[in-house]
Amino acid sequence: MFGRSTPAERQAAAALLSEVADGGALTTPGGMTDASIARQVTAARQLNDATGGDKGRIAVALADVREAAIAAETSR
């Protein structure tokens, strides 16, 4: 169910997923640059900070963002 995470947690999770998707790691072999790795690490730290380092909260925030993305895609 969407909304189990806080807005700050969802924002941090969305930023991390966006960095991973835009970094080329998923689509381009060897496409990750030092700069893209640094951005992903920064985004991961922000998610860790937003959740207080709780792995369960991180998983929930990522799941909530995934659910929101799927809902947005299916409503098109």
mmCIF file of N, CA and C in Angstrom:
data_model
loop_
_atom_site.group_PDB
_atom_site.id
_atom_site.type_symbol
_atom_site.label_atom_id
_atom_site.label_comp_id
_atom_site.label_asym_id
_atom_site.label_seq_id
_atom_site.Cartn_x
_atom_site.Cartn_y
_atom_site.Cartn_z
ATOM 1 N N MET A 1 0.846 -1.188 0.000
ATOM 2 C CA MET A 1 0.000 0.000 0.000
ATOM 3 C C MET A 1 0.884 1.242 0.000
ATOM 4 N N PHE A 2 0.614 2.140 -0.901
ATOM 5 C CA PHE A 2 1.384 3.370 -1.018
ATOM 6 C C PHE A 2 1.152 4.245 0.206
ATOM 7 N N GLY A 3 2.204 4.918 0.621
ATOM 8 C CA GLY A 3 2.072 5.879 1.691
ATOM 9 C C GLY A 3 2.562 5.385 3.037
ATOM 10 N N ARG A 4 3.228 4.265 3.076
ATOM 11 C CA ARG A 4 3.754 3.761 4.341
ATOM 12 C C ARG A 4 5.017 4.499 4.747
ATOM 13 N N SER A 5 5.678 5.143 3.810
ATOM 14 C CA SER A 5 6.884 5.899 4.097
ATOM 15 C C SER A 5 6.538 7.382 4.185
ATOM 16 N N THR A 6 7.460 8.133 4.745
ATOM 17 C CA THR A 6 7.246 9.572 4.863
ATOM 18 C C THR A 6 7.557 10.243 3.527
ATOM 19 N N PRO A 7 7.057 11.460 3.336
ATOM 20 C CA PRO A 7 7.399 12.173 2.097
ATOM 21 C C PRO A 7 8.911 12.342 1.907
ATOM 22 N N ALA A 8 9.634 12.616 2.986
ATOM 23 C CA ALA A 8 11.096 12.780 2.871
ATOM 24 C C ALA A 8 11.755 11.470 2.457
ATOM 25 N N GLU A 9 11.270 10.358 2.993
ATOM 26 C CA GLU A 9 11.819 9.054 2.623
ATOM 27 C C GLU A 9 11.542 8.748 1.159
ATOM 28 N N ARG A 10 10.318 9.032 0.697
ATOM 29 C CA ARG A 10 9.969 8.791 -0.714
ATOM 30 C C ARG A 10 10.781 9.680 -1.639
ATOM 31 N N GLN A 11 10.988 10.923 -1.246
ATOM 32 C CA GLN A 11 11.774 11.842 -2.068
ATOM 33 C C GLN A 11 13.207 11.338 -2.189
ATOM 34 N N ALA A 12 13.781 10.903 -1.091
ATOM 35 C CA ALA A 12 15.155 10.391 -1.124
ATOM 36 C C ALA A 12 15.237 9.101 -1.941
ATOM 37 N N ALA A 13 14.239 8.236 -1.807
ATOM 38 C CA ALA A 13 14.224 6.987 -2.576
ATOM 39 C C ALA A 13 14.086 7.279 -4.066
ATOM 40 N N ALA A 14 13.226 8.226 -4.407
ATOM 41 C CA ALA A 14 13.049 8.585 -5.818
ATOM 42 C C ALA A 14 14.332 9.167 -6.397
ATOM 43 N N ALA A 15 15.028 9.974 -5.612
ATOM 44 C CA ALA A 15 16.288 10.554 -6.085
ATOM 45 C C ALA A 15 17.325 9.461 -6.339
ATOM 46 N N LEU A 16 17.378 8.486 -5.437
ATOM 47 C CA LEU A 16 18.325 7.382 -5.623
ATOM 48 C C LEU A 16 17.985 6.583 -6.876
ATOM 49 N N LEU A 17 16.723 6.217 -7.043
ATOM 50 C CA LEU A 17 16.329 5.442 -8.220
ATOM 51 C C LEU A 17 16.570 6.218 -9.500
ATOM 52 N N SER A 18 16.337 7.509 -9.466
ATOM 53 C CA SER A 18 16.586 8.344 -10.636
ATOM 54 C C SER A 18 18.073 8.371 -10.986
ATOM 55 N N GLU A 19 18.919 8.492 -9.977
ATOM 56 C CA GLU A 19 20.363 8.486 -10.223
ATOM 57 C C GLU A 19 20.828 7.155 -10.795
ATOM 58 N N VAL A 20 20.281 6.073 -10.288
ATOM 59 C CA VAL A 20 20.657 4.748 -10.802
ATOM 60 C C VAL A 20 20.216 4.617 -12.259
ATOM 61 N N ALA A 21 18.987 5.024 -12.545
ATOM 62 C CA ALA A 21 18.465 4.910 -13.911
ATOM 63 C C ALA A 21 19.222 5.816 -14.882
ATOM 64 N N ASP A 22 19.532 7.024 -14.449
ATOM 65 C CA ASP A 22 20.196 7.986 -15.321
ATOM 66 C C ASP A 22 21.705 7.768 -15.417
ATOM 67 N N GLY A 23 22.263 6.987 -14.478
ATOM 68 C CA GLY A 23 23.708 6.808 -14.435
ATOM 69 C C GLY A 23 24.270 5.901 -15.508
ATOM 70 N N GLY A 24 23.413 5.178 -16.213
ATOM 71 C CA GLY A 24 23.880 4.301 -17.274
ATOM 72 C C GLY A 24 24.219 2.899 -16.817
ATOM 73 N N ALA A 25 24.176 2.653 -15.538
ATOM 74 C CA ALA A 25 24.550 1.333 -15.024
ATOM 75 C C ALA A 25 23.583 0.253 -15.487
ATOM 76 N N LEU A 26 22.343 0.613 -15.702
ATOM 77 C CA LEU A 26 21.342 -0.373 -16.079
ATOM 78 C C LEU A 26 21.291 -0.633 -17.570
ATOM 79 N N THR A 27 21.803 0.295 -18.369
ATOM 80 C CA THR A 27 21.642 0.177 -19.813
ATOM 81 C C THR A 27 22.937 0.155 -20.613
ATOM 82 N N THR A 28 23.996 0.707 -20.069
ATOM 83 C CA THR A 28 25.230 0.849 -20.826
ATOM 84 C C THR A 28 26.370 0.136 -20.120
ATOM 85 N N PRO A 29 26.873 -0.941 -20.706
ATOM 86 C CA PRO A 29 28.023 -1.604 -20.079
ATOM 87 C C PRO A 29 29.193 -0.623 -19.944
ATOM 88 N N GLY A 30 29.745 -0.532 -18.772
ATOM 89 C CA GLY A 30 30.845 0.388 -18.537
ATOM 90 C C GLY A 30 30.440 1.842 -18.567
ATOM 91 N N GLY A 31 29.138 2.099 -18.524
ATOM 92 C CA GLY A 31 28.640 3.462 -18.661
ATOM 93 C C GLY A 31 28.725 4.313 -17.416
ATOM 94 N N MET A 32 29.096 3.715 -16.306
ATOM 95 C CA MET A 32 29.170 4.487 -15.076
ATOM 96 C C MET A 32 30.481 5.264 -15.017
ATOM 97 N N THR A 33 30.353 6.538 -14.780
ATOM 98 C CA THR A 33 31.531 7.381 -14.605
ATOM 99 C C THR A 33 31.750 7.603 -13.114
ATOM 100 N N ASP A 34 32.899 8.131 -12.774
ATOM 101 C CA ASP A 34 33.160 8.459 -11.372
ATOM 102 C C ASP A 34 32.117 9.440 -10.845
ATOM 103 N N ALA A 35 31.714 10.375 -11.683
ATOM 104 C CA ALA A 35 30.723 11.366 -11.268
ATOM 105 C C ALA A 35 29.365 10.721 -11.012
ATOM 106 N N SER A 36 28.964 9.774 -11.872
ATOM 107 C CA SER A 36 27.666 9.124 -11.666
ATOM 108 C C SER A 36 27.692 8.240 -10.425
ATOM 109 N N ILE A 37 28.818 7.600 -10.170
ATOM 110 C CA ILE A 37 28.955 6.794 -8.953
ATOM 111 C C ILE A 37 28.858 7.703 -7.727
ATOM 112 N N ALA A 38 29.513 8.842 -7.771
ATOM 113 C CA ALA A 38 29.470 9.781 -6.645
ATOM 114 C C ALA A 38 28.053 10.276 -6.390
ATOM 115 N N ARG A 39 27.305 10.557 -7.463
ATOM 116 C CA ARG A 39 25.912 11.004 -7.302
ATOM 117 C C ARG A 39 25.055 9.905 -6.699
ATOM 118 N N GLN A 40 25.282 8.662 -7.117
ATOM 119 C CA GLN A 40 24.516 7.548 -6.563
ATOM 120 C C GLN A 40 24.829 7.333 -5.091
ATOM 121 N N VAL A 41 26.087 7.450 -4.730
ATOM 122 C CA VAL A 41 26.479 7.296 -3.327
ATOM 123 C C VAL A 41 25.858 8.410 -2.492
ATOM 124 N N THR A 42 25.878 9.622 -3.007
ATOM 125 C CA THR A 42 25.263 10.745 -2.292
ATOM 126 C C THR A 42 23.772 10.513 -2.108
ATOM 127 N N ALA A 43 23.102 10.065 -3.161
ATOM 128 C CA ALA A 43 21.661 9.797 -3.073
ATOM 129 C C ALA A 43 21.381 8.670 -2.091
ATOM 130 N N ALA A 44 22.227 7.654 -2.086
ATOM 131 C CA ALA A 44 22.049 6.544 -1.143
ATOM 132 C C ALA A 44 22.236 7.019 0.292
ATOM 133 N N ARG A 45 23.196 7.879 0.511
ATOM 134 C CA ARG A 45 23.410 8.432 1.861
ATOM 135 C C ARG A 45 22.216 9.264 2.303
ATOM 136 N N GLN A 46 21.647 10.023 1.384
ATOM 137 C CA GLN A 46 20.472 10.835 1.723
ATOM 138 C C GLN A 46 19.291 9.944 2.101
ATOM 139 N N LEU A 47 19.121 8.834 1.387
ATOM 140 C CA LEU A 47 18.051 7.893 1.731
ATOM 141 C C LEU A 47 18.339 7.270 3.091
ATOM 142 N N ASN A 48 19.567 6.902 3.325
ATOM 143 C CA ASN A 48 19.954 6.336 4.621
ATOM 144 C C ASN A 48 19.668 7.339 5.749
ATOM 145 N N ASP A 49 20.017 8.600 5.520
ATOM 146 C CA ASP A 49 19.766 9.632 6.528
ATOM 147 C C ASP A 49 18.271 9.844 6.756
ATOM 148 N N ALA A 50 17.494 9.860 5.669
ATOM 149 C CA ALA A 50 16.049 10.104 5.780
ATOM 150 C C ALA A 50 15.340 8.995 6.557
ATOM 151 N N THR A 51 15.884 7.797 6.501
ATOM 152 C CA THR A 51 15.251 6.656 7.175
ATOM 153 C C THR A 51 15.916 6.313 8.497
ATOM 154 N N GLY A 52 16.902 7.084 8.871
ATOM 155 C CA GLY A 52 17.630 6.788 10.090
ATOM 156 C C GLY A 52 18.437 5.504 9.998
ATOM 157 N N GLY A 53 18.744 5.096 8.779
ATOM 158 C CA GLY A 53 19.535 3.887 8.568
ATOM 159 C C GLY A 53 18.762 2.590 8.727
ATOM 160 N N ASP A 54 17.456 2.684 8.900
ATOM 161 C CA ASP A 54 16.608 1.500 9.092
ATOM 162 C C ASP A 54 16.379 0.818 7.733
ATOM 163 N N LYS A 55 16.937 -0.367 7.573
ATOM 164 C CA LYS A 55 16.837 -1.074 6.286
ATOM 165 C C LYS A 55 15.391 -1.379 5.911
ATOM 166 N N GLY A 56 14.557 -1.645 6.890
ATOM 167 C CA GLY A 56 13.145 -1.881 6.621
ATOM 168 C C GLY A 56 12.463 -0.646 6.060
ATOM 169 N N ARG A 57 12.780 0.519 6.610
ATOM 170 C CA ARG A 57 12.204 1.783 6.118
ATOM 171 C C ARG A 57 12.727 2.091 4.719
ATOM 172 N N ILE A 58 13.995 1.775 4.474
ATOM 173 C CA ILE A 58 14.547 1.980 3.129
ATOM 174 C C ILE A 58 13.780 1.126 2.129
ATOM 175 N N ALA A 59 13.555 -0.129 2.472
ATOM 176 C CA ALA A 59 12.826 -1.036 1.575
ATOM 177 C C ALA A 59 11.407 -0.531 1.334
ATOM 178 N N VAL A 60 10.757 -0.051 2.373
ATOM 179 C CA VAL A 60 9.387 0.463 2.240
ATOM 180 C C VAL A 60 9.374 1.701 1.351
ATOM 181 N N ALA A 61 10.322 2.611 1.553
ATOM 182 C CA ALA A 61 10.376 3.822 0.737
ATOM 183 C C ALA A 61 10.607 3.487 -0.738
ATOM 184 N N LEU A 62 11.522 2.557 -1.003
ATOM 185 C CA LEU A 62 11.762 2.151 -2.393
ATOM 186 C C LEU A 62 10.523 1.488 -2.992
ATOM 187 N N ALA A 63 9.841 0.668 -2.204
ATOM 188 C CA ALA A 63 8.619 0.011 -2.691
ATOM 189 C C ALA A 63 7.532 1.035 -2.968
ATOM 190 N N ASP A 64 7.390 2.034 -2.096
ATOM 191 C CA ASP A 64 6.383 3.069 -2.313
ATOM 192 C C ASP A 64 6.642 3.846 -3.598
ATOM 193 N N VAL A 65 7.917 4.167 -3.849
ATOM 194 C CA VAL A 65 8.257 4.894 -5.083
ATOM 195 C C VAL A 65 7.981 4.012 -6.296
ATOM 196 N N ARG A 66 8.304 2.738 -6.188
ATOM 197 C CA ARG A 66 8.036 1.799 -7.286
ATOM 198 C C ARG A 66 6.536 1.734 -7.565
ATOM 199 N N GLU A 67 5.734 1.604 -6.516
ATOM 200 C CA GLU A 67 4.280 1.545 -6.685
ATOM 201 C C GLU A 67 3.741 2.819 -7.330
ATOM 202 N N ALA A 68 4.264 3.962 -6.908
ATOM 203 C CA ALA A 68 3.824 5.232 -7.492
ATOM 204 C C ALA A 68 4.189 5.318 -8.968
ATOM 205 N N ALA A 69 5.382 4.837 -9.318
ATOM 206 C CA ALA A 69 5.813 4.864 -10.720
ATOM 207 C C ALA A 69 4.942 3.947 -11.569
ATOM 208 N N ILE A 70 4.632 2.782 -11.055
ATOM 209 C CA ILE A 70 3.774 1.858 -11.793
ATOM 210 C C ILE A 70 2.382 2.444 -11.964
ATOM 211 N N ALA A 71 1.852 3.042 -10.919
ATOM 212 C CA ALA A 71 0.525 3.667 -11.006
ATOM 213 C C ALA A 71 0.509 4.792 -12.033
ATOM 214 N N ALA A 72 1.579 5.570 -12.071
ATOM 215 C CA ALA A 72 1.663 6.664 -13.047
ATOM 216 C C ALA A 72 1.727 6.128 -14.472
ATOM 217 N N GLU A 73 2.467 5.050 -14.675
ATOM 218 C CA GLU A 73 2.582 4.450 -16.009
ATOM 219 C C GLU A 73 1.262 3.844 -16.469
ATOM 220 N N THR A 74 0.567 3.173 -15.581
ATOM 221 C CA THR A 74 -0.693 2.513 -15.978
ATOM 222 C C THR A 74 -1.817 3.517 -16.183
ATOM 223 N N SER A 75 -1.697 4.712 -15.626
ATOM 224 C CA SER A 75 -2.754 5.713 -15.807
ATOM 225 C C SER A 75 -2.589 6.487 -17.112
ATOM 226 N N ARG A 76 -1.497 6.267 -17.817
ATOM 227 C CA ARG A 76 -1.283 6.980 -19.090
ATOM 228 C C ARG A 76 -2.142 6.438 -20.181
#
